[in-house]
Amino acid sequence: MTMNRQETEQLIQEVLEVYPEATGKQRAKHLMANDPSLEKSNKCIVANKKALPGVMTARGCAYAGAKGVVWGPVKDVLNISHGPVGCGQFSRAGRRNYVTGYSGVNIFNDINFTSDFQEKDVVFGGDKKLAKIITELDGLFPLAKGVTIQSECPIGLIGDDIEAVAKKSAKDIGKVVVPVRCEGFRGVSQSLGHHVANDSLRDWVLHGRDDDQSFASTPYDVAITGDYNIGGDAWSTRILLEQIGLRVIAQWSGDGSIPEMQTTRHAKLNLLHCYRSMNYISRHMEEKYGIPWLEYNFFGPTKIAESLRQIAAFFDDTIKENAERVIAEYRPTMDALIAKYRPRLEGKRVLLFVGGLRPRHIIGAYEDLGMEVIGAGYEFAHNDDYDRTFKELQDGALIYDDATSFELESFVERLKPDLIGSGIKEKYVFHKMGIPFRQMHSWDYSGPYHGYDGFAIFARDMDMTINNPCWQKLKAPWQRAQAEPLSAAA
Amino acid sequence: MPNVMLRHNAAGQLVFYVTKRDHEETVTALEHASPDRWGGEIRLADGSRFYLEPLARAPKLPMTVRVKRL
Ligand code: SF4
């Protein structure tokens, strides 16, 4: 059943009834029924506001956004989780940002570094310890191209001067040392961490090779921004860009490195996948180096073809022709894929609650498989994300900003979707409710999902989740109605 | 006096972006838009108005400027 706007509004009202009046009033501003004709969201939905006390939010902290999302995937830096050990340990390697290289030799993503704050560091300050750690790390890992200091909450509270340490240490070791002021208490969600990390890249890294003219650039140089190579996403993106004749000179930041970030200024175009987490640096590069940026979407063949054409439009006719040729080349494969999976997935209804770009970007991929997205929401979006969401989502679909676990569960009970795409915090709750679920932050240990190659994996994963025979085993045999047919697809 | 970035979007419209707030709004009217005088009152699609000290020549966009809220 697809709901119209009125029915959706009514559902929202019913769910809100449980809250005390003041809370209900606040939460009402974060929930709405979609109207695809809307251009601007600021009149109809409130976003990027502090979660209310007493509700369960799925958000992370600024440190998670800076260290986990933006800096974590950079392969040749040593990210120090500066503060107590827990923040780093519990956020370790969850996002599966793939990299190439030799761990501990020239890549360091899978090693956890922390200053392991103790009481005495809080009392006497940790700057000396930090400086010592940086020198020590440089001795242990001479091939690292830099060190970042990812501040956890206590650092901001005790007022350590990590910028001074960074400046001094950078001189001592002759490498980039970046202080990242991403204490978890800053901002309302991980989103501020993305911004802080972008600013640290801008202030401490980006201009590092501005005087170096040795890089031989071509008219076809582009950079991928906002792709964290989750399960290899950036690689399956890169393949397509290379096939249409472009040269990818930098990846921000999945499988990315300090030198390539510093040569990004030679790019002719910045290709921005996750707008939320990297629009800041893209805007800055546009102002400083005159590099235009383009948002694109590499989920599902329809959007990929659209995006390839948009990208090609920035270049000459050869690239445009190449784009058409590549699209045509993949078409038979894609048609065969859709012919295989569509009959098994047609009409299935999906509810999404993710972050960054996904609640809007994946919709096309589901629609290519004949599925419909009946509700979408972001953990930490801003209004400019909702501006971009309305036209992607069908009329009357439910939109929820920073949904609480109560709201999400109530929506699911009422809407009974065939698939939920959300995070690990939601996964087991919905499994227990007997609803097929994909963890869409890091592709549930699968991927890549970007590009044509990724779509094949995406389609297979959705099929194997929804049509998994386990969902029929949730009821004891004697509770199951005699005539209940087994799904034809299973 | 917010810091804002002025740029053209893909459709060629002038866009006003408040860096601190991640707020993007299209410009509906700019008081002075000639090559030798650029700026003045800026009117946005959401109805709000800002003032940019007029520049002596039309700038190369994007550019970050300080504006006054009116
Ligand atoms: S909120 Fe603070 S203490 Fe908690 S994980 Fe984030 S940085 Fe660490």
XYZ file of N, CA and C in Angstrom, chain A residues 139-336:
594
model
N 59.308 7.583 14.150
C 60.406 6.632 14.153
C 59.953 5.232 13.789
N 58.768 4.865 14.282
C 58.267 3.513 14.035
C 57.781 3.331 12.601
N 57.179 4.376 12.052
C 56.568 4.260 10.724
C 57.107 5.344 9.805
N 58.340 5.177 9.365
C 58.984 6.262 8.611
C 58.291 6.571 7.282
N 57.530 5.636 6.728
C 56.912 5.907 5.429
C 55.581 6.650 5.526
N 55.099 6.872 6.739
C 53.856 7.634 6.881
C 54.082 9.052 6.372
N 53.050 9.621 5.736
C 53.208 10.959 5.163
C 52.746 12.057 6.114
N 52.168 11.652 7.236
C 51.714 12.672 8.164
C 51.048 12.063 9.381
N 50.725 12.933 10.326
C 50.076 12.510 11.562
C 48.874 13.417 11.777
N 47.754 12.853 12.214
C 46.648 13.721 12.594
C 46.332 13.515 14.065
N 45.899 14.594 14.688
C 45.547 14.537 16.104
C 44.036 14.674 16.194
N 43.356 13.582 16.458
C 41.897 13.590 16.505
C 41.485 13.770 17.959
N 41.064 14.987 18.302
C 40.753 15.281 19.705
C 39.482 14.606 20.157
N 39.563 13.965 21.302
C 38.359 13.465 21.953
C 37.935 14.491 23.007
N 36.760 14.252 23.580
C 36.183 15.248 24.488
C 37.145 15.874 25.511
N 37.901 15.071 26.269
C 38.696 15.677 27.348
C 39.666 16.745 26.857
N 40.170 16.623 25.654
C 41.171 17.566 25.153
C 40.606 18.982 25.117
N 39.380 19.093 24.626
C 38.746 20.407 24.584
C 38.437 20.908 25.984
N 38.083 19.977 26.862
C 37.689 20.383 28.209
C 38.874 20.917 29.013
N 40.042 20.288 28.870
C 41.186 20.746 29.666
C 41.963 21.843 28.952
N 41.612 22.145 27.705
C 42.214 23.277 27.014
C 43.636 23.050 26.556
N 43.985 21.848 26.158
C 45.315 21.586 25.600
C 45.490 22.351 24.292
N 46.718 22.757 24.013
C 46.973 23.515 22.792
C 47.556 22.589 21.721
N 46.705 21.782 21.115
C 47.216 20.803 20.147
C 47.715 21.480 18.873
N 47.233 22.677 18.587
C 47.714 23.388 17.398
C 49.204 23.716 17.541
N 49.580 24.172 18.744
C 50.996 24.496 18.984
C 51.853 23.251 18.864
N 51.352 22.130 19.437
C 52.106 20.879 19.342
C 52.246 20.486 17.871
N 51.164 20.637 17.120
C 51.190 20.248 15.714
C 52.232 21.052 14.951
N 52.246 22.343 15.185
C 53.195 23.201 14.461
C 54.628 22.808 14.772
N 54.882 22.602 16.059
C 56.247 22.285 16.469
C 56.649 20.900 15.959
N 55.748 19.931 16.128
C 56.077 18.569 15.706
C 56.270 18.489 14.201
N 55.475 19.260 13.461
C 55.605 19.232 12.000
C 57.019 19.632 11.602
N 57.567 20.618 12.302
C 58.948 21.043 12.025
C 59.927 19.930 12.388
N 59.691 19.351 13.583
C 60.611 18.314 14.070
C 60.675 17.118 13.124
N 59.515 16.644 12.674
C 59.545 15.413 11.876
C 59.505 15.698 10.371
N 59.306 16.950 10.010
C 59.307 17.318 8.594
C 58.145 16.744 7.817
N 57.003 16.551 8.479
C 55.816 16.016 7.803
C 54.591 16.816 8.207
N 53.515 16.531 7.503
C 52.254 17.177 7.834
C 51.772 16.680 9.199
N 51.471 17.605 10.109
C 50.828 17.220 11.370
C 49.563 18.069 11.498
N 48.433 17.395 11.609
C 47.155 18.101 11.538
C 46.395 18.010 12.854
N 46.160 19.144 13.506
C 45.302 19.107 14.683
C 43.840 19.148 14.241
N 43.048 18.199 14.697
C 41.630 18.182 14.310
C 40.800 18.392 15.569
N 40.156 19.537 15.635
C 39.392 19.915 16.826
C 37.996 19.304 16.783
N 37.942 17.978 16.860
C 36.665 17.314 16.651
C 36.114 16.735 17.942
N 36.350 17.399 19.075
C 35.822 16.892 20.335
C 34.351 16.540 20.180
N 33.989 15.401 20.735
C 32.643 14.863 20.533
C 31.520 15.790 20.946
N 31.780 16.676 21.909
C 30.671 17.513 22.382
C 30.382 18.681 21.446
N 31.243 18.885 20.433
C 30.977 19.998 19.512
C 29.856 19.615 18.564
N 28.956 20.525 18.318
C 27.921 20.278 17.320
C 26.884 19.287 17.804
N 25.940 18.962 16.942
C 24.834 18.116 17.365
C 24.994 16.678 16.888
N 25.926 16.436 15.998
C 26.051 15.084 15.455
C 27.416 14.940 14.796
N 27.630 13.806 14.145
C 28.892 13.593 13.438
C 29.075 14.608 12.316
N 27.988 15.227 11.891
C 28.074 16.159 10.784
C 29.070 17.289 11.035
N 29.128 17.785 12.253
C 30.088 18.843 12.516
C 31.516 18.318 12.397
N 31.686 17.040 12.731
C 33.009 16.427 12.583
C 33.461 16.428 11.137
N 32.536 16.188 10.203
C 32.888 16.247 8.784
C 33.404 17.653 8.458
N 32.662 18.638 8.954
C 33.018 20.025 8.660
C 34.392 20.375 9.252
N 34.593 19.989 10.507
C 35.866 20.274 11.177
C 37.005 19.597 10.418
N 36.779 18.349 10.002
C 37.825 17.620 9.283
C 38.112 18.288 7.939
N 37.070 18.726 7.250
C 37.261 19.438 5.988
C 38.082 20.700 6.211
N 37.759 21.423 7.272
C 38.498 22.656 7.554
C 39.958 22.353 7.878
N 40.201 21.238 8.579
C 41.591 20.909 8.908
C 42.348 20.531 7.632
N 41.683 19.874 6.700
C 42.323 19.562 5.417
C 42.653 20.849 4.669
N 41.720 21.782 4.737
C 41.908 23.060 4.051
C 43.075 23.840 4.648
N 43.136 23.876 5.987
C 44.118 24.735 6.632
C 45.502 24.107 6.770
N 45.572 22.791 6.825
C 46.844 22.161 7.156
C 47.408 21.270 6.061
N 46.624 20.921 5.052
C 47.086 19.944 4.071
C 47.051 20.456 2.630
N 45.896 20.949 2.225
C 45.600 21.197 0.819
C 46.665 21.991 0.066
N 47.195 23.031 0.693
C 48.102 23.933 -0.015
C 49.548 23.468 0.003
N 49.813 22.282 0.566
C 51.182 21.803 0.797
C 52.077 21.785 -0.423
N 51.513 21.623 -1.605
C 52.356 21.557 -2.803
C 52.018 22.668 -3.799
N 51.515 23.756 -3.289
C 51.121 24.844 -4.185
C 52.292 25.410 -4.985
N 53.518 25.312 -4.417
C 54.667 25.859 -5.142
C 55.324 24.836 -6.053
N 54.879 23.595 -5.947
C 55.508 22.511 -6.695
C 54.838 22.387 -8.063
N 55.602 22.672 -9.118
C 54.991 22.642 -10.460
C 55.303 21.345 -11.210
N 55.855 20.348 -10.495
C 56.337 19.163 -11.196
C 55.223 18.231 -11.676
N 54.025 18.408 -11.165
C 52.954 17.488 -11.538
C 52.501 17.757 -12.979
N 52.557 16.713 -13.821
C 52.141 16.882 -15.220
C 50.647 16.621 -15.328
N 49.888 17.689 -15.468
C 48.434 17.487 -15.507
C 47.954 17.369 -16.942
N 46.751 16.816 -17.099
C 46.141 16.676 -18.420
C 44.782 17.366 -18.384
N 44.195 17.627 -19.541
C 42.869 18.275 -19.544
C 41.769 17.365 -19.003
N 42.103 16.098 -18.746
C 41.077 15.145 -18.325
C 41.212 14.740 -16.860
N 41.931 15.539 -16.091
C 42.136 15.200 -14.682
C 40.905 15.545 -13.845
N 40.469 14.581 -13.068
C 39.362 14.833 -12.140
C 39.730 14.268 -10.773
N 38.992 14.707 -9.753
C 39.177 14.125 -8.422
C 37.826 13.609 -7.943
N 37.857 12.502 -7.229
C 36.635 11.984 -6.617
C 36.608 12.502 -5.186
N 35.567 13.215 -4.812
C 35.461 13.651 -3.416
C 34.217 13.038 -2.785
N 34.288 12.825 -1.492
C 33.141 12.269 -0.779
C 32.863 10.826 -1.126
N 33.913 10.065 -1.398
C 33.745 8.617 -1.584
C 34.762 7.952 -0.673
N 34.282 7.126 0.247
C 35.165 6.588 1.281
C 35.581 5.151 1.005
N 35.345 4.713 -0.214
C 35.796 3.392 -0.647
C 35.308 2.281 0.272
N 34.075 2.385 0.672
C 33.498 1.361 1.529
C 33.264 0.107 0.698
N 33.907 -0.963 1.088
C 33.805 -2.196 0.310
C 34.345 -2.045 -1.108
N 35.100 -0.981 -1.376
C 35.681 -0.784 -2.704
C 34.879 0.142 -3.610
N 33.983 0.932 -3.038
C 33.129 1.838 -3.817
C 33.903 2.768 -4.748
N 34.973 3.349 -4.234
C 35.697 4.335 -5.046
C 36.368 3.659 -6.235
N 36.753 2.401 -6.046
C 37.401 1.694 -7.147
C 36.405 1.394 -8.259
N 35.198 0.975 -7.893
C 34.237 0.679 -8.954
C 33.740 1.966 -9.613
N 33.905 3.088 -8.929
C 33.611 4.393 -9.524
C 34.717 4.781 -10.488
N 35.916 4.594 -10.021
C 37.104 4.989 -10.776
C 37.182 4.260 -12.119
N 36.845 2.963 -12.087
C 36.876 2.171 -13.317
C 36.047 2.869 -14.403
N 34.828 3.290 -14.028
C 33.937 3.918 -15.012
C 34.502 5.244 -15.519
N 35.046 6.023 -14.594
C 35.583 7.322 -15.005
C 36.760 7.131 -15.952
N 37.566 6.119 -15.669
C 38.705 5.857 -16.554
C 38.228 5.336 -17.898
N 37.168 4.541 -17.870
C 36.651 4.018 -19.135
C 36.126 5.129 -20.046
N 35.626 6.209 -19.466
C 35.170 7.283 -20.349
C 36.307 8.255 -20.695
N 37.527 7.920 -20.269
C 38.682 8.690 -20.721
C 39.176 9.740 -19.759
N 38.666 9.744 -18.531
C 39.147 10.718 -17.557
C 40.269 10.100 -16.738
N 41.060 10.963 -16.103
C 42.110 10.461 -15.236
C 41.814 10.915 -13.813
N 41.686 9.954 -12.913
C 41.400 10.290 -11.525
C 42.724 10.556 -10.820
N 42.944 11.822 -10.414
C 44.245 12.136 -9.809
C 44.186 12.134 -8.286
N 42.977 12.086 -7.730
C 42.911 12.051 -6.268
C 41.603 11.433 -5.821
N 41.678 10.733 -4.711
C 40.467 10.204 -4.090
C 40.359 10.770 -2.683
N 39.253 11.424 -2.424
C 38.999 12.020 -1.099
C 37.873 11.251 -0.459
N 38.082 10.495 0.545
C 39.383 10.165 1.045
C 39.596 8.654 1.029
N 38.643 7.895 0.457
C 38.787 6.444 0.409
C 39.997 6.047 -0.424
N 40.905 5.280 0.151
C 42.141 4.895 -0.514
C 42.927 6.137 -0.963
N 42.750 7.228 -0.274
C 43.414 8.475 -0.644
C 44.707 8.662 0.136
N 45.516 9.606 -0.316
C 46.788 9.852 0.359
C 47.049 11.352 0.406
N 47.967 11.733 1.273
C 48.298 13.157 1.424
C 48.823 13.742 0.096
N 49.792 13.090 -0.572
C 50.282 13.700 -1.814
C 49.179 13.911 -2.852
N 48.260 12.951 -2.998
C 47.233 13.158 -4.018
C 46.250 14.263 -3.624
N 46.023 14.412 -2.317
C 45.174 15.519 -1.892
C 45.836 16.849 -2.235
N 47.164 16.881 -2.086
C 47.865 18.142 -2.351
C 48.018 18.430 -3.842
N 47.802 17.415 -4.686
C 47.869 17.688 -6.125
C 46.470 17.850 -6.722
N 45.451 17.774 -5.882
C 44.080 17.896 -6.382
C 43.853 19.214 -7.111
N 44.640 20.223 -6.755
C 44.407 21.536 -7.390
C 44.577 21.490 -8.902
N 45.215 20.423 -9.437
C 45.346 20.304 -10.890
C 44.102 19.720 -11.547
N 43.149 19.276 -10.740
C 41.937 18.666 -11.313
C 41.136 19.715 -12.072
N 40.449 19.248 -13.116
C 39.604 20.159 -13.881
C 38.185 20.152 -13.324
N 37.879 19.102 -12.579
C 36.525 18.968 -12.047
C 36.592 18.115 -10.784
N 35.881 18.560 -9.751
C 35.758 17.741 -8.548
C 34.437 17.002 -8.612
N 34.483 15.679 -8.529
C 33.255 14.897 -8.569
C 32.856 14.570 -7.136
N 31.724 15.097 -6.749
C 31.322 15.038 -5.342
C 30.226 14.002 -5.160
N 30.543 12.933 -4.448
C 29.505 11.915 -4.233
C 28.733 12.204 -2.966
N 29.426 12.222 -1.824
C 28.709 12.534 -0.593
C 28.772 14.031 -0.351
N 27.702 14.707 -0.697
C 27.641 16.157 -0.552
C 27.813 16.571 0.908
N 27.125 15.853 1.796
C 27.121 16.253 3.203
C 28.515 16.360 3.797
N 29.366 15.378 3.504
C 30.627 15.339 4.234
C 31.771 16.031 3.509
N 31.603 16.397 2.234
C 32.740 17.023 1.560
C 32.380 18.230 0.708
N 31.169 18.764 0.875
C 30.864 19.956 0.084
C 31.760 21.109 0.519
N 32.174 21.092 1.794
C 32.959 22.208 2.329
C 34.276 22.384 1.568
N 35.001 21.272 1.445
C 36.316 21.366 0.793
C 36.123 21.599 -0.711
N 35.054 21.050 -1.289
C 34.804 21.274 -2.715
C 34.525 22.742 -2.985
N 33.733 23.349 -2.119
C 33.454 24.781 -2.275
C 34.736 25.594 -2.143
N 35.562 25.183 -1.168
C 36.803 25.921 -0.965
C 37.706 25.817 -2.198
N 37.810 24.610 -2.761
C 38.686 24.451 -3.931
C 38.138 25.228 -5.118
N 36.820 25.356 -5.189
C 36.244 26.146 -6.274
C 36.657 27.607 -6.127
N 36.620 28.091 -4.892
C 36.977 29.494 -4.683
C 38.481 29.720 -4.872
N 39.281 28.811 -4.316
C 40.715 29.042 -4.318
C 41.376 28.693 -5.651
N 41.013 27.545 -6.216
C 41.695 27.087 -7.420
C 40.817 27.123 -8.666
N 39.575 27.546 -8.493
C 38.675 27.612 -9.651
C 38.257 26.245 -10.189
N 38.252 25.237 -9.324
C 37.812 23.913 -9.788
C 36.311 23.774 -9.548
N 35.520 23.642 -10.608
C 34.087 23.453 -10.382
C 33.816 22.084 -9.752
N 32.676 21.943 -9.099
C 32.336 20.634 -8.543
C 30.961 20.221 -9.019
N 30.781 18.922 -9.108
C 29.535 18.389 -9.641
C 29.094 17.236 -8.745
N 27.848 17.307 -8.304
C 27.318 16.182 -7.534
C 26.850 15.115 -8.502
N 27.208 13.885 -8.236
C 26.777 12.807 -9.110
C 26.279 11.642 -8.276
N 25.731 10.644 -8.935
C 25.132 9.516 -8.229
C 25.436 8.239 -8.995
N 26.224 7.366 -8.392
C 26.622 6.132 -9.068
C 25.916 4.897 -8.504
N 24.679 5.061 -8.049
C 23.892 3.917 -7.583
C 22.854 3.551 -8.633
N 22.963 2.390 -9.214
C 21.929 1.912 -10.144
C 22.105 2.469 -11.540
N 21.838 1.639 -12.591
C 22.134 2.026 -13.971
C 21.471 3.322 -14.444
N 20.258 3.610 -13.991
C 19.598 4.835 -14.465
C 20.388 6.062 -14.034
N 20.704 6.105 -12.744
C 21.429 7.259 -12.217
C 22.872 7.296 -12.735
N 23.465 6.125 -12.909
C 24.851 6.103 -13.397
C 24.908 6.719 -14.793
N 23.976 6.300 -15.669
C 23.972 6.828 -17.032
C 23.760 8.340 -17.009
N 22.803 8.773 -16.188
C 22.531 10.206 -16.061
C 23.800 10.949 -15.624
N 24.455 10.401 -14.605
C 25.638 11.063 -14.061
C 26.800 11.052 -15.044
N 26.998 9.918 -15.720
C 28.103 9.860 -16.687
C 27.921 10.928 -17.753
N 26.682 11.120 -18.191
C 26.428 12.155 -19.215
C 26.696 13.545 -18.660
N 26.276 13.770 -17.408
C 26.519 15.087 -16.795
C 28.014 15.366 -16.662
N 28.738 14.328 -16.248
C 30.186 14.492 -16.082
C 30.825 14.770 -17.444
N 30.428 13.968 -18.441
C 31.015 14.105 -19.779
C 30.732 15.478 -20.373
N 29.604 16.065 -19.999
C 29.230 17.362 -20.554
C 30.250 18.448 -20.215
N 31.073 18.203 -19.180
C 32.105 19.168 -18.821
C 33.307 19.100 -19.756
N 33.373 18.018 -20.557
C 34.578 17.800 -21.354
C 34.246 17.816 -22.843
N 35.252 17.466 -23.663
C 35.062 17.563 -25.111
C 34.264 16.378 -25.671
N 34.124 16.381 -26.999
C 33.275 15.377 -27.637
C 33.785 13.947 -27.460
N 35.103 13.774 -27.410
C 35.617 12.402 -27.222
C 35.060 11.808 -25.936
N 35.104 12.597 -24.877
C 34.623 12.084 -23.594
C 33.122 11.817 -23.675
N 32.410 12.731 -24.345
C 30.958 12.531 -24.464
C 30.653 11.247 -25.214
N 31.404 11.042 -26.316
C 31.192 9.802 -27.076
C 31.562 8.583 -26.237
N 32.670 8.694 -25.535
C 33.075 7.583 -24.666
C 31.990 7.235 -23.654
N 31.396 8.279 -23.084
C 30.366 8.039 -22.076
C 29.214 7.249 -22.700
N 28.789 7.670 -23.896
C 27.693 6.945 -24.572
C 28.104 5.504 -24.854
N 29.355 5.340 -25.282
C 29.824 3.988 -25.599
C 29.833 3.112 -24.335
N 30.324 3.668 -23.243
C 30.394 2.892 -21.993
C 28.984 2.521 -21.520
N 28.085 3.497 -21.591
C 26.708 3.216 -21.164
C 26.123 2.087 -22.016
N 26.361 2.164 -23.328
C 25.829 1.138 -24.228
C 26.477 -0.225 -23.975
N 27.774 -0.181 -23.675
C 28.477 -1.445 -23.429
C 27.929 -2.194 -22.230
N 27.582 -1.439 -21.204
C 27.107 -2.092 -19.985
C 25.631 -2.461 -20.064
N 24.940 -1.886 -21.047
C 23.486 -2.070 -21.049
C 23.058 -3.533 -21.066
N 23.621 -4.357 -21.969
C 23.163 -5.758 -21.975
C 23.346 -6.446 -20.623
N 24.478 -6.192 -19.977
C 24.721 -6.803 -18.663
C 23.678 -6.339 -17.658
N 23.417 -5.034 -17.694
C 22.458 -4.483 -16.741
C 21.051 -5.013 -17.025
N 20.703 -5.082 -18.322
C 19.368 -5.600 -18.677
C 19.205 -7.029 -18.190
N 20.281 -7.814 -18.348
C 20.203 -9.214 -17.918
C 20.025 -9.296 -16.401
